[in-house]
Short mmCIF file of C-alpha atoms in Angstrom, two decimals:
data_model
loop_
_atom_site.label_atom_id
_atom_site.label_comp_id
_atom_site.label_asym_id
_atom_site.label_seq_id
_atom_site.Cartn_x
_atom_site.Cartn_y
_atom_site.Cartn_z
CA MET W 193 28.53 39.78 7.96
CA ALA W 194 30.10 36.38 7.96
CA THR W 195 26.75 34.86 8.82
CA ARG W 196 25.08 36.57 5.86
CA GLN W 197 27.81 35.38 3.55
CA THR W 198 27.42 31.82 4.88
CA GLN W 199 23.67 31.96 4.39
CA LEU W 200 24.11 33.33 0.89
CA LEU W 201 26.65 30.61 0.03
CA ALA W 202 24.29 27.95 1.40
CA ARG W 203 21.39 29.21 -0.65
CA THR W 204 23.55 29.44 -3.75
CA LEU W 205 24.73 25.84 -3.34
CA LEU W 206 21.20 24.59 -2.66
CA THR W 207 19.58 26.41 -5.59
CA PRO W 208 20.57 23.93 -8.33
CA ALA W 209 19.31 20.97 -6.30
CA VAL W 210 16.06 22.69 -5.44
CA GLY W 211 15.61 23.74 -9.04
CA LEU W 212 16.30 20.25 -10.30
CA LEU W 213 13.75 18.78 -7.87
CA PHE W 214 11.16 21.36 -8.84
CA ILE W 215 11.65 20.58 -12.55
CA TRP W 216 11.58 16.85 -11.76
CA MET W 217 8.15 17.28 -10.18
CA ILE W 218 6.57 20.02 -12.25
CA VAL W 219 7.41 18.76 -15.75
CA PRO W 220 5.58 15.35 -15.50
CA LEU W 221 2.66 17.03 -13.72
CA ALA W 222 2.39 19.75 -16.36
CA LEU W 223 2.58 17.20 -19.20
CA THR W 224 -0.10 15.05 -17.52
CA ILE W 225 -2.37 18.09 -17.20
CA TYR W 226 -1.68 18.98 -20.83
CA PHE W 227 -2.40 15.48 -22.16
CA SER W 228 -5.57 15.18 -20.02
CA THR W 229 -7.12 18.01 -22.09
CA LEU W 230 -6.45 16.33 -25.44
CA HIS W 231 -8.11 13.63 -27.48
CA TYR W 232 -4.91 11.58 -27.81
CA SER W 233 -5.13 8.02 -28.99
CA LEU W 234 -1.96 6.08 -29.84
CA LEU W 235 -4.00 4.18 -32.44
CA ASP W 236 -4.71 7.39 -34.33
CA PRO W 237 -1.46 9.41 -34.37
CA GLY W 238 -1.70 12.97 -35.58
CA SER W 239 -5.37 13.42 -34.56
CA GLU W 240 -4.75 15.10 -31.31
CA ALA W 241 -7.35 17.77 -30.54
CA PHE W 242 -8.21 19.93 -27.49
CA VAL W 243 -11.33 18.52 -25.72
CA GLY W 244 -11.19 20.46 -22.43
CA LEU W 245 -12.61 18.42 -19.53
CA GLU W 246 -14.19 15.75 -21.69
CA ASN W 247 -11.61 13.14 -20.65
CA PHE W 248 -12.43 13.75 -16.96
CA ARG W 249 -16.14 13.39 -17.65
CA TYR W 250 -15.58 10.17 -19.56
CA PHE W 251 -13.28 8.70 -16.88
CA LEU W 252 -15.55 9.64 -13.91
CA THR W 253 -18.72 8.39 -15.52
CA ASP W 254 -17.22 5.16 -16.78
CA PRO W 255 -18.69 2.21 -14.78
CA ALA W 256 -15.13 0.85 -14.55
CA PHE W 257 -14.14 3.82 -12.39
CA LEU W 258 -16.70 3.08 -9.66
CA ALA W 259 -15.79 -0.62 -9.75
CA SER W 260 -12.09 0.17 -9.49
CA LEU W 261 -12.70 2.73 -6.72
CA GLN W 262 -14.63 0.10 -4.77
CA ASN W 263 -11.94 -2.52 -5.29
CA THR W 264 -9.28 -0.02 -4.19
CA LEU W 265 -11.15 0.76 -0.97
CA VAL W 266 -11.77 -2.92 -0.26
CA LEU W 267 -8.17 -3.83 -0.94
CA VAL W 268 -6.72 -1.09 1.24
CA GLY W 269 -9.16 -1.61 4.08
CA SER W 270 -8.79 -5.40 4.09
CA VAL W 271 -4.97 -5.31 3.97
CA LEU W 272 -4.85 -2.74 6.73
CA ALA W 273 -7.19 -4.83 8.95
CA LEU W 274 -5.27 -8.05 8.32
CA THR W 275 -1.77 -6.56 8.89
CA VAL W 276 -2.72 -4.72 12.09
CA LEU W 277 -4.83 -7.52 13.58
CA LEU W 278 -2.22 -10.17 12.87
CA GLY W 279 0.75 -7.88 13.46
CA VAL W 280 -0.12 -7.28 17.14
CA PRO W 281 -0.09 -10.97 18.20
CA LEU W 282 2.98 -11.64 16.03
CA ALA W 283 4.80 -8.74 17.70
CA LEU W 284 3.79 -10.05 21.12
CA LEU W 285 5.24 -13.49 20.25
CA LEU W 286 8.44 -12.04 18.87
CA ASP W 287 8.85 -9.95 21.99
CA GLN W 288 9.22 -13.14 24.14
CA PRO W 289 12.65 -14.51 24.94
CA VAL W 290 12.90 -17.84 23.02
CA ILE W 291 15.79 -19.84 21.52
CA GLY W 292 16.62 -18.83 17.95
CA LEU W 293 14.67 -15.58 18.27
CA ASN W 294 16.86 -13.72 15.76
CA ILE W 295 16.31 -16.38 13.09
CA VAL W 296 12.56 -16.35 13.72
CA ARG W 297 12.48 -12.56 13.44
CA LEU W 298 14.41 -12.69 10.20
CA MET W 299 11.97 -15.25 8.70
CA VAL W 300 8.96 -13.19 9.74
CA ILE W 301 10.38 -9.99 8.26
CA ALA W 302 11.78 -11.57 5.05
CA PRO W 303 8.54 -11.29 2.94
CA PHE W 304 8.76 -7.51 3.11
CA PHE W 305 12.02 -7.58 1.13
CA VAL W 306 10.68 -9.80 -1.68
CA MET W 307 9.83 -7.95 -4.86
CA PRO W 308 6.02 -7.72 -5.43
CA THR W 309 6.37 -9.39 -8.85
CA VAL W 310 8.27 -12.31 -7.37
CA SER W 311 5.89 -12.81 -4.47
CA ALA W 312 2.91 -12.67 -6.83
CA LEU W 313 4.49 -15.37 -9.03
CA VAL W 314 5.27 -17.55 -6.01
CA TRP W 315 1.73 -17.31 -4.67
CA LYS W 316 0.20 -17.83 -8.10
CA ASN W 317 2.28 -20.87 -9.18
CA LEU W 318 3.37 -22.57 -5.96
CA LEU W 319 0.69 -21.85 -3.41
CA MET W 320 -2.67 -20.94 -5.11
CA HIS W 321 -2.48 -23.02 -8.30
CA PRO W 322 -5.66 -25.06 -8.49
CA VAL W 323 -3.78 -28.18 -9.65
CA SER W 324 -0.20 -28.19 -8.38
CA GLY W 325 -0.35 -25.55 -5.64
CA LEU W 326 0.24 -26.21 -1.94
CA PHE W 327 -3.28 -25.16 -0.98
CA ALA W 328 -4.75 -27.54 -3.55
CA TRP W 329 -2.62 -30.38 -2.14
CA ILE W 330 -3.76 -29.61 1.42
CA ALA W 331 -7.41 -29.52 0.30
CA SER W 332 -7.00 -32.93 -1.45
CA LEU W 333 -5.65 -34.43 1.80
CA PHE W 334 -9.01 -33.63 3.46
CA GLY W 335 -11.01 -34.72 0.47
CA LEU W 336 -12.02 -31.15 -0.42
CA THR W 337 -12.25 -29.60 -3.87
CA PRO W 338 -9.31 -27.24 -4.47
CA ILE W 339 -10.22 -23.60 -4.85
CA ASP W 340 -9.36 -21.88 -8.15
CA TRP W 341 -8.37 -18.71 -6.32
CA PHE W 342 -7.95 -16.40 -9.25
CA THR W 343 -11.31 -17.35 -10.80
CA ASP W 344 -13.54 -18.02 -7.76
CA ALA W 345 -12.10 -15.45 -5.32
CA PRO W 346 -9.71 -13.19 -7.25
CA LEU W 347 -9.86 -10.13 -5.05
CA LEU W 348 -9.42 -12.25 -1.90
CA ALA W 349 -6.35 -13.83 -3.48
CA VAL W 350 -4.81 -10.44 -4.19
CA ILE W 351 -5.62 -9.24 -0.65
CA LEU W 352 -3.85 -12.29 0.82
CA ILE W 353 -0.75 -11.76 -1.37
CA VAL W 354 -0.48 -8.05 -0.53
CA SER W 355 -1.16 -8.71 3.15
CA TRP W 356 1.62 -11.31 3.20
CA GLN W 357 3.98 -8.65 1.92
CA TRP W 358 2.97 -5.91 4.37
CA LEU W 359 2.44 -7.94 7.54
CA PRO W 360 6.19 -7.95 8.33
CA PHE W 361 6.22 -4.16 8.13
CA ALA W 362 3.42 -3.80 10.62
CA THR W 363 4.95 -6.45 12.86
CA LEU W 364 8.33 -4.72 12.83
CA ILE W 365 6.91 -1.32 13.75
CA LEU W 366 4.70 -2.79 16.51
CA LEU W 367 7.54 -4.92 17.88
CA THR W 368 9.79 -1.87 18.08
CA ALA W 369 7.05 -0.02 20.02
CA MET W 370 6.57 -2.92 22.43
CA GLN W 371 10.28 -3.06 23.21
CA SER W 372 10.15 0.64 24.19
CA LEU W 373 7.38 -0.06 26.76
CA ASP W 374 8.47 0.62 30.32
CA GLU W 375 8.94 -2.71 32.06
CA GLU W 376 8.28 -1.13 35.44
CA GLN W 377 4.64 -0.65 34.48
CA LYS W 378 4.32 -4.38 33.70
CA GLU W 379 6.05 -5.39 36.93
CA ALA W 380 3.82 -3.05 38.94
CA ALA W 381 0.75 -4.57 37.32
CA GLU W 382 1.92 -8.09 38.08
CA MET W 383 2.54 -7.16 41.68
CA ASP W 384 -1.01 -5.82 41.88
CA GLY W 385 -2.32 -9.15 40.60
CA ALA W 386 -3.25 -8.12 37.13
CA SER W 387 -3.67 -10.97 34.60
CA ALA W 388 -1.78 -11.12 31.30
CA VAL W 389 -5.01 -10.17 29.46
CA SER W 390 -5.55 -7.13 31.67
CA THR W 391 -1.95 -6.08 31.28
CA PHE W 392 -2.33 -6.32 27.45
CA ILE W 393 -5.61 -4.37 27.39
CA TYR W 394 -4.76 -1.58 29.81
CA ILE W 395 -1.00 -1.16 29.30
CA THR W 396 0.29 -2.67 26.02
CA LEU W 397 -2.63 -1.84 23.73
CA PRO W 398 -2.81 1.92 24.62
CA HIS W 399 0.99 2.03 24.10
CA LEU W 400 0.49 0.69 20.54
CA ALA W 401 -1.99 3.43 19.54
CA ARG W 402 0.62 5.67 17.94
CA PRO W 403 2.57 2.98 16.05
CA VAL W 404 -0.67 1.53 14.72
CA THR W 405 -1.58 4.98 13.41
CA VAL W 406 1.75 5.26 11.71
CA VAL W 407 1.38 1.83 10.17
CA ILE W 408 -2.07 2.76 8.82
CA LEU W 409 -0.71 6.03 7.37
CA ILE W 410 2.31 4.59 5.60
CA GLU W 411 0.57 1.42 4.34
CA THR W 412 -2.40 3.39 2.97
CA ILE W 413 -0.10 5.58 0.85
CA PHE W 414 1.51 2.58 -0.70
CA LEU W 415 -1.51 0.34 -0.95
CA LEU W 416 -3.33 2.91 -3.10
CA THR W 417 -0.79 2.17 -5.82
CA VAL W 418 -0.76 -1.64 -5.78
CA PHE W 419 -0.19 -2.78 -9.35
CA ALA W 420 2.39 -5.58 -9.80
CA GLU W 421 0.41 -8.19 -7.83
CA ILE W 422 -2.74 -7.51 -9.92
CA TYR W 423 -0.85 -7.43 -13.24
CA VAL W 424 0.95 -10.73 -12.57
CA THR W 425 -1.91 -12.78 -11.12
CA THR W 426 -5.28 -11.65 -12.51
CA GLY W 427 -4.60 -8.91 -15.05
CA GLY W 428 -7.42 -6.96 -13.42
CA GLY W 429 -10.03 -9.66 -13.98
CA PRO W 430 -12.07 -11.65 -14.30
CA GLY W 431 -13.98 -8.71 -15.73
CA LEU W 432 -13.25 -5.81 -13.35
CA SER W 433 -13.20 -7.87 -10.15
CA THR W 434 -9.61 -7.01 -9.24
CA THR W 435 -9.16 -3.78 -11.17
CA ASN W 436 -8.09 -0.95 -8.86
CA ILE W 437 -7.48 2.70 -9.79
CA ALA W 438 -3.79 2.17 -10.63
CA PHE W 439 -4.55 -0.75 -12.91
CA LEU W 440 -7.44 1.10 -14.57
CA ILE W 441 -5.11 3.93 -15.53
CA TYR W 442 -2.61 1.44 -16.92
CA SER W 443 -5.41 -0.21 -18.87
CA GLN W 444 -6.53 3.11 -20.38
CA ALA W 445 -3.00 4.02 -21.44
CA LEU W 446 -1.39 0.77 -22.62
CA ILE W 447 -4.33 -1.55 -23.39
CA GLN W 448 -6.81 0.90 -24.86
CA TYR W 449 -4.06 3.33 -25.95
CA ASP W 450 -6.08 6.29 -24.79
CA VAL W 451 -3.43 8.63 -23.38
CA GLY W 452 -5.84 11.56 -22.77
CA THR W 453 -8.24 9.54 -20.55
CA ALA W 454 -5.36 7.86 -18.80
CA SER W 455 -3.86 11.29 -17.96
CA ALA W 456 -7.21 12.44 -16.62
CA GLY W 457 -7.39 9.28 -14.51
CA GLY W 458 -3.93 9.92 -13.17
CA LEU W 459 -4.92 13.37 -12.02
CA VAL W 460 -8.06 11.93 -10.42
CA ALA W 461 -5.90 9.38 -8.60
CA VAL W 462 -3.60 12.18 -7.37
CA VAL W 463 -6.62 14.10 -5.97
CA ILE W 464 -7.96 10.92 -4.23
CA ALA W 465 -4.51 10.14 -2.71
CA ASN W 466 -4.10 13.70 -1.45
CA VAL W 467 -7.62 13.73 0.13
CA VAL W 468 -6.88 10.42 1.88
CA ALA W 469 -3.47 11.62 2.98
CA PHE W 470 -4.94 14.91 4.28
CA PHE W 471 -7.36 13.14 6.61
CA LEU W 472 -4.81 10.53 7.67
CA VAL W 473 -2.25 13.16 8.54
CA ARG W 474 -4.84 14.97 10.65
CA ILE W 475 -5.63 11.75 12.51
CA VAL W 476 -1.95 10.98 13.00
CA GLY W 477 -1.32 14.50 14.26
CA ARG W 478 -4.11 14.23 16.85
CA ASN W 479 -2.79 10.86 18.11
CA LEU W 480 0.79 12.13 18.28
CA GLU W 481 -0.33 15.19 20.21
CA ALA W 482 -2.44 13.15 22.66
#
């Protein structure tokens, strides 16, 4: 009886919190669905009218959608490749006993704690500026023409900025995994005459399979919503060259003032994110069960 009373008390205490969380999630979603079925332009207040699925048709058939979807996939895939491929050797280096290791680790991890807006401004004005940036100064030392990153290679510039922010995260996860590796396996391999490369390929790399999968899962979820770096550096341009799904929705809502199409785009983005998350979770589950 006491157990039932305890369970009833626990459910009673939890109900307000669960109800609040449910309202917190369901109200914005319900409003987004509602607005996605309306012709709702902020430039023409009072002319709202029900249009059914017309906003979805307009958003999905807009050439900007395919361009933004392609940019999103390129951005996510490139950042994942760079952070994982560079994170592994960085984690290997940080796993070695050297003087001042704690300071080095702190410096490597620090970019992850910089706000995206701040890092984008630093890269735009101090590193990639075609006249006064560090890269332009280095190019001039070798007699080369400085690159105007945000005009000649805008998407590559955004990829580098985002990769700089997320590389510490991948490094930290991989370093933690390496430190959990059983040292007896390495010592046994050394006693058998295995080289450092063989030890890395046959012992360290298989041990990193799970953390790499976790890095890919977490980074993908956040990289699908990259916005601040694009807004600060390129504004989605030139043209649509750096417009991703998140920036396209912003553009529809606050540049073209089309709330209905922006809401439809938001729901499309939710569906895409859930499809990607579904397959990633299945992959992660298989790796964790292996």
